[in-house]
Amino acid sequence: MPTDTVRLVSVGMWTPARVMTNAELEGMVDTTDEWIVERTGIRERRIADDDVGVVEMGYRAAQDALERARLEPSAVDAIIVSTATPDRLLPATACDIEARLATGGAVAFDVWGACSGWLYALNIARGLIASGQIETALCIASEKMSAITDWTDRATCVLFADAAGAAVVQRAEEDGRGILASYMRSDGALAELLHRRPIGSSSVPVDVAELAVRDGHLRMAGREVFKNAVRSMCEAVDAVLEQAGVAKDEIDILVPHQANIRIIEATAKYAGLPMERVWVNVDRYGNTSSATIPVALYEAREAGRIQDGSLVLMVTFGAGLTWAGTLLRW
Ligand code: UT7
């Protein structure tokens, strides 16, 4: 079947009810609300209960997306999950979500792209659809960053949080709408800037002594990541606009990865967009890794800021280092 176009049919999301404010963090580490707001733009974030994992979160976001698309799980051909915080390392989180949805055999696999993972998933779905292998994909990001956060490390614990988002992606007739351009890159030489010690992996098998050390938490060289983030997101802006032959001033809305308001502002400035044309929710959710973009997309759509025909630019970066961009006409 010829490829017409690949479209996001719907977006769903799920966030925990529990809100953690900056004031609460002031009681946990040596920090202040003022520092966090000024340096990051974050005011509060959502933290999942201990018994709620990424399968549950991703499943709820996926259900929301399917309901909005008015599709049954049996219509899904592929489930692609981005997570940096799987409930378990084997099998893939996508398989556990497949079991919950009961699609009747959709291929299900995970993408390890850290914060870039959801745009990677979207691009993989685009490729599978374009090559005629599938018709409908569920691209899910589900992240429980609170589970890998060192709650004694003020440099990271004020930043990360939990959320899930999902989109139904489908083949559609070409009418100028759909995904127009995709860009993906990585630089493994910068992996140590944002990483976890490999506890429970093949190189450091789990044993009781290792677990007692409790040092499998996320570690980050924030300032270096910051510099690379701005550079790589700007590169992604240029790459997708060039691919699609679109000028910066044609963009209706920028939906960037929500890591830090200063990174978002720098990217918007580079893209020549006033902040009124940028969706920002880092103040309410913090950095939820690859879930930030689908959650932001959902909110922007619900708020009427993304209309049918809107030109939407999404850019992201994360551990790896990885970075990516997607341009679509809704
Ligand atoms: O999704 C990708 C994941 N990563 C990121 O997006 C992170 C990118 N990086 C950043 O967002 C910023 O670099 C941070 C928010 C992490 C840090 O902001 P910064 O302006 O780069 O601060 P800094 O690391 O240069 O630290 C400045 C000072 C330091 O103190 P000294 O050495 O100047 O005395 C830190 O120890 O701020 C201190 N500091 C804090 N102070 C109060 C670091 N964290 C905190 C804190 N509260 N939570």
Coordinates of C-alpha atoms and ligand atoms in Angstrom, one line a residue:
M1 CA 0.0 0.0 0.0
P2 CA 1.5 3.4 -0.9
T3 CA 2.3 5.7 2.0
D4 CA 0.0 8.6 2.1
T5 CA 1.0 10.3 5.3
V6 CA 1.4 9.5 8.9
R7 CA -0.7 11.3 11.4
L8 CA -1.2 11.6 15.1
V9 CA -4.8 10.8 15.6
S10 CA -5.0 11.4 19.3
V11 CA -2.9 12.1 22.4
G12 CA -3.6 10.8 26.0
M13 CA -1.8 11.4 29.2
W14 CA -1.7 10.3 32.9
T15 CA -0.1 12.0 35.8
P16 CA -0.1 11.0 39.5
A17 CA -2.4 13.0 41.8
R18 CA 0.3 13.6 44.4
V19 CA 1.8 17.1 44.0
M20 CA 5.3 17.8 45.5
T21 CA 6.0 21.5 45.9
N22 CA 9.3 23.3 46.1
A23 CA 8.4 24.1 49.7
E24 CA 8.4 20.4 50.4
L25 CA 11.8 20.0 48.9
E26 CA 13.1 22.8 51.1
G27 CA 12.5 20.5 54.0
M28 CA 14.4 17.6 52.3
V29 CA 17.6 19.2 50.9
D30 CA 19.5 22.4 51.1
T31 CA 17.5 24.4 48.5
T32 CA 15.0 27.2 48.2
D33 CA 11.9 27.8 46.2
E34 CA 13.6 30.9 44.9
W35 CA 16.6 29.0 43.5
I36 CA 14.5 26.3 41.9
V37 CA 12.1 28.8 40.2
E38 CA 14.9 31.1 39.1
R39 CA 17.2 28.4 37.7
T40 CA 14.7 25.9 36.4
G41 CA 11.2 27.4 36.2
I42 CA 9.8 24.5 38.2
R43 CA 7.3 25.2 40.9
E44 CA 5.8 21.7 41.5
R45 CA 5.9 18.2 40.2
R46 CA 3.9 15.0 40.3
I47 CA 5.2 11.9 42.2
A48 CA 3.7 8.5 41.7
D49 CA 2.8 6.2 44.6
D50 CA 5.2 3.4 45.4
D51 CA 2.8 0.8 44.0
V52 CA 2.2 2.6 40.7
G53 CA 4.8 1.6 38.1
V54 CA 5.4 2.6 34.5
V55 CA 3.3 -0.2 33.1
E56 CA 0.3 1.1 35.0
M57 CA 1.0 4.7 34.1
G58 CA 1.7 4.0 30.4
Y59 CA -1.4 1.8 30.2
R60 CA -3.6 4.6 31.5
A61 CA -2.2 7.1 29.1
A62 CA -2.6 4.6 26.2
Q63 CA -6.2 3.9 27.2
D64 CA -6.9 7.6 27.2
A65 CA -5.3 8.0 23.7
L66 CA -7.3 5.0 22.3
E67 CA -10.6 6.4 23.8
R68 CA -10.0 9.8 22.2
A69 CA -9.2 8.1 18.9
R70 CA -12.3 5.9 19.3
L71 CA -10.3 2.8 18.7
E72 CA -10.3 -0.6 20.3
P73 CA -6.9 -2.1 21.4
S74 CA -7.4 -4.7 18.7
A75 CA -6.8 -2.0 16.1
V76 CA -3.2 -1.5 17.3
D77 CA -0.4 -3.1 15.3
A78 CA 2.6 -1.8 17.2
I79 CA 3.2 -0.6 20.8
I80 CA 6.4 1.3 21.1
V81 CA 7.3 2.5 24.6
S82 CA 9.9 5.0 25.7
T83 CA 11.0 4.6 29.3
A84 CA 14.2 5.1 31.2
T85 CA 12.6 3.6 34.3
P86 CA 11.1 0.2 33.5
D87 CA 9.4 -1.7 36.3
R88 CA 11.5 -4.6 35.3
L89 CA 14.4 -5.2 32.9
L90 CA 12.9 -8.2 31.1
P91 CA 10.6 -8.3 29.2
A92 CA 10.0 -5.0 27.6
T93 CA 7.6 -2.6 29.3
A94 CA 5.7 -2.5 26.0
C95 CA 5.0 -6.2 26.3
D96 CA 3.5 -5.7 29.8
I97 CA 1.4 -2.9 28.5
E98 CA 0.3 -5.1 25.6
A99 CA -0.9 -7.7 28.0
R100 CA -3.0 -5.1 29.9
L101 CA -4.5 -3.8 26.6
A102 CA -5.0 -7.2 25.1
T103 CA -4.4 -6.1 21.5
G104 CA -4.4 -9.7 20.2
G105 CA -0.7 -9.7 19.2
A106 CA 0.6 -6.2 18.4
V107 CA 4.4 -6.1 18.2
A108 CA 5.6 -4.5 21.4
F109 CA 9.1 -3.2 22.2
D110 CA 10.9 -0.5 24.1
V111 CA 13.1 2.4 23.0
W112 CA 16.0 3.5 25.3
G113 CA 16.3 7.1 24.1
A114 CA 16.0 8.8 27.5
C115 CA 14.3 12.2 27.2
S116 CA 14.4 11.8 23.4
G117 CA 12.7 8.4 23.4
W118 CA 9.2 9.5 22.6
L119 CA 10.2 11.4 19.4
Y120 CA 12.4 8.3 18.5
A121 CA 9.3 6.1 19.0
L122 CA 7.2 8.4 16.9
N123 CA 9.8 8.3 14.1
I124 CA 10.0 4.5 14.3
A125 CA 6.2 4.3 14.0
R126 CA 6.4 6.6 11.1
G127 CA 8.9 4.3 9.4
L128 CA 6.9 1.2 10.0
I129 CA 3.8 2.8 8.6
A130 CA 5.6 4.4 5.7
S131 CA 7.1 1.0 4.7
G132 CA 3.6 -0.6 4.7
Q133 CA 4.3 -2.9 7.6
I134 CA 1.6 -1.6 10.0
E135 CA -1.4 0.8 9.9
T136 CA -1.7 1.9 13.6
A137 CA 0.9 2.4 16.3
L138 CA 0.7 3.4 20.0
C139 CA 3.7 5.5 20.9
I140 CA 3.9 5.7 24.7
A141 CA 6.3 7.4 27.1
S142 CA 6.0 6.4 30.7
E143 CA 8.6 7.6 33.2
K144 CA 8.9 7.2 37.0
M145 CA 11.9 9.3 37.5
S146 CA 11.2 9.6 41.2
A147 CA 12.3 5.9 41.5
I148 CA 15.8 6.6 40.2
T149 CA 16.3 10.0 41.9
D150 CA 18.7 10.4 44.7
W151 CA 16.5 12.4 47.1
T152 CA 19.6 13.6 49.0
D153 CA 21.1 15.2 45.8
R154 CA 19.8 18.7 45.5
A155 CA 21.3 19.1 42.0
T156 CA 18.9 16.5 40.6
C157 CA 16.0 15.8 43.0
V158 CA 14.4 19.2 42.4
L159 CA 14.2 18.5 38.6
F160 CA 12.8 15.1 37.8
A161 CA 9.3 13.7 38.2
D162 CA 6.7 11.2 37.0
A163 CA 4.2 11.2 34.1
A164 CA 3.0 9.2 31.1
G165 CA 1.8 10.3 27.6
A166 CA 0.7 8.4 24.6
A167 CA -0.4 9.0 21.0
V168 CA -2.2 6.9 18.4
V169 CA -0.3 7.2 15.1
Q170 CA -1.9 6.1 11.9
R171 CA -1.6 6.1 8.1
A172 CA -3.9 8.7 6.6
E173 CA -4.6 10.1 3.1
E174 CA -2.2 12.8 2.0
D175 CA -3.8 16.2 2.5
G176 CA -0.8 18.3 3.6
R177 CA -1.3 17.3 7.3
G178 CA 0.7 14.7 9.3
I179 CA 4.4 14.3 10.1
L180 CA 6.4 16.4 7.7
A181 CA 10.0 15.8 9.0
S182 CA 11.9 13.9 11.6
Y183 CA 15.5 14.1 12.9
M184 CA 17.4 11.9 15.3
R185 CA 20.9 12.1 16.6
S186 CA 23.1 10.9 19.4
D187 CA 26.7 11.3 20.8
G188 CA 27.7 8.4 23.0
A189 CA 31.0 10.1 23.9
L190 CA 28.9 12.4 26.2
A191 CA 27.2 9.5 28.0
E192 CA 28.8 10.1 31.3
L193 CA 27.2 13.6 31.6
L194 CA 23.9 11.9 32.5
H195 CA 23.8 8.3 33.5
R196 CA 23.1 5.6 36.2
R197 CA 25.6 3.0 37.6
P198 CA 24.7 -0.3 35.9
I199 CA 23.3 -2.1 38.9
G200 CA 21.2 -5.1 37.8
S201 CA 22.6 -5.1 34.3
S202 CA 24.9 -7.7 32.8
S203 CA 28.0 -5.8 33.8
V204 CA 27.0 -5.4 37.4
P205 CA 24.6 -8.3 38.3
V206 CA 22.4 -7.6 41.2
D207 CA 23.6 -8.8 44.5
V208 CA 22.7 -7.8 48.0
A209 CA 25.9 -5.9 48.7
E210 CA 25.3 -3.7 45.6
L211 CA 21.8 -3.0 46.5
A212 CA 22.8 -2.0 50.0
V213 CA 25.1 0.7 48.6
R214 CA 22.0 2.1 46.9
D215 CA 24.0 3.9 44.3
G216 CA 22.0 3.2 41.2
H217 CA 20.6 6.7 41.1
L218 CA 20.7 9.1 38.2
R219 CA 23.9 11.3 38.1
M220 CA 24.2 14.4 36.1
A221 CA 26.7 17.1 35.2
G222 CA 24.0 19.7 34.9
R223 CA 25.9 22.7 33.5
E224 CA 27.5 20.6 30.7
V225 CA 24.1 19.0 29.9
F226 CA 22.6 22.4 29.8
K227 CA 25.1 23.7 27.1
N228 CA 24.6 20.6 25.0
A229 CA 20.8 20.8 25.3
V230 CA 20.6 24.3 23.8
R231 CA 23.0 23.4 21.0
S232 CA 21.3 20.2 20.1
M233 CA 17.7 21.5 20.3
C234 CA 18.7 24.4 18.0
E235 CA 20.3 21.9 15.6
A236 CA 17.1 19.9 15.6
V237 CA 15.0 23.0 14.9
D238 CA 17.1 23.7 11.8
A239 CA 17.2 20.1 10.6
V240 CA 13.5 19.5 10.5
L241 CA 12.7 22.9 9.1
E242 CA 15.2 22.4 6.3
Q243 CA 13.9 18.9 5.6
A244 CA 10.3 20.2 5.3
G245 CA 11.2 23.4 3.5
V246 CA 9.4 25.4 6.2
A247 CA 10.5 28.8 7.4
K248 CA 10.7 29.6 11.2
D249 CA 8.0 32.2 11.0
E250 CA 5.5 29.6 9.7
I251 CA 5.6 27.6 13.0
D252 CA 2.4 27.9 15.0
I253 CA 3.6 26.4 18.2
L254 CA 6.8 25.0 19.7
V255 CA 6.4 22.0 22.0
P256 CA 9.8 21.4 23.4
H257 CA 11.2 18.9 26.0
Q258 CA 10.4 20.4 29.4
A259 CA 13.7 20.3 31.4
N260 CA 14.4 23.9 32.3
I261 CA 12.6 27.1 31.4
R262 CA 16.0 28.7 30.5
I263 CA 16.7 25.9 27.9
I264 CA 13.2 26.4 26.5
E265 CA 13.6 30.1 26.3
A266 CA 17.0 29.8 24.5
T267 CA 15.5 27.4 22.0
A268 CA 12.4 29.6 21.4
K269 CA 14.7 32.6 20.8
Y270 CA 16.7 30.6 18.3
A271 CA 13.6 29.5 16.5
G272 CA 12.4 33.1 16.5
L273 CA 9.3 32.4 18.4
P274 CA 7.8 34.6 21.1
M275 CA 7.0 32.6 24.3
E276 CA 3.3 33.0 23.6
R277 CA 3.9 30.4 20.8
V278 CA 5.7 27.9 23.1
W279 CA 3.9 25.4 25.3
V280 CA 5.4 25.5 28.8
N281 CA 4.4 23.2 31.6
V282 CA 7.7 22.6 33.3
D283 CA 6.5 24.8 36.1
R284 CA 3.7 22.3 37.0
Y285 CA 5.4 18.9 36.1
G286 CA 9.2 19.3 36.2
N287 CA 11.2 17.1 34.0
T288 CA 9.4 13.9 33.3
S289 CA 12.0 12.7 30.7
S290 CA 10.4 11.4 27.5
A291 CA 6.9 12.0 28.8
T292 CA 7.2 15.8 28.7
I293 CA 6.4 16.1 25.0
P294 CA 3.3 14.0 24.7
V295 CA 2.0 15.5 27.9
A296 CA 2.7 19.0 26.6
L297 CA 1.1 18.1 23.3
Y298 CA -2.0 16.9 25.0
E299 CA -2.3 20.0 27.0
A300 CA -1.7 22.3 24.1
R301 CA -4.3 20.5 22.0
E302 CA -6.9 20.5 24.9
A303 CA -6.3 24.3 25.4
G304 CA -7.1 24.9 21.7
R305 CA -3.5 26.0 21.0
I306 CA -3.1 23.3 18.5
Q307 CA -5.9 23.3 15.9
D308 CA -6.4 21.2 12.8
G309 CA -3.8 22.5 10.4
S310 CA -1.5 24.0 13.0
L311 CA 2.2 23.6 12.3
V312 CA 3.8 22.0 15.4
L313 CA 7.5 21.8 16.1
M314 CA 8.8 19.4 18.8
V315 CA 12.4 19.2 19.8
T316 CA 14.1 17.3 22.6
F317 CA 17.4 16.1 24.1
G318 CA 18.5 13.8 26.8
A319 CA 20.9 11.2 28.2
G320 CA 23.0 9.5 25.7
L321 CA 23.4 12.2 24.8
T322 CA 20.5 12.0 22.4
W323 CA 18.5 14.6 20.6
A324 CA 15.6 14.8 18.1
G325 CA 13.0 16.9 16.3
T326 CA 9.7 16.3 14.6
L327 CA 7.7 18.8 12.6
L328 CA 4.0 18.0 11.9
R329 CA 0.9 19.7 10.6
W330 CA -1.9 18.6 12.9
Ligands
UT7_1 O1 16.3 16.1 30.3 C1 17.6 16.3 30.3 C2 18.1 16.4 31.7 N1 18.9 17.4 32.2 C3 18.7 18.7 32.1 O2 17.9 19.2 31.5 C4 19.5 19.5 33.0 C5 20.2 20.7 32.3 N2 20.8 21.5 33.3 C6 20.2 22.4 34.0 O3 19.0 22.5 33.9 C7 20.9 23.3 35.0 O4 22.3 23.1 34.7 C8 20.6 22.9 36.5 C9 19.2 23.4 36.8 C10 20.8 21.5 36.7 C11 21.6 23.7 37.4 O5 21.5 25.1 37.1 P1 22.8 26.0 36.8 O6 22.4 27.3 36.7 O7 23.6 25.3 35.7 O8 23.5 25.8 38.2 P2 25.0 25.2 38.5 O9 25.0 23.7 38.3 O10 26.0 26.0 37.8 O11 25.1 25.5 40.1 C12 25.1 26.8 40.6 C13 25.1 26.7 42.1 C14 26.1 25.7 42.6 O12 26.7 26.3 43.8 P3 28.1 27.0 43.8 O13 29.1 26.0 43.3 O14 28.0 28.2 42.8 O15 28.3 27.4 45.2 C15 25.3 24.5 43.0 O16 25.9 23.8 44.1 O17 23.8 26.3 42.6 C16 24.0 25.2 43.5 N3 22.9 24.3 43.4 C17 21.8 24.5 44.2 N4 21.5 25.5 45.1 C18 20.2 25.4 45.6 C19 22.7 23.2 42.7 N5 21.5 22.7 42.9 C20 20.9 23.5 43.8 C21 19.6 23.5 44.4 N6 19.3 24.5 45.3 N7 18.7 22.6 44.2

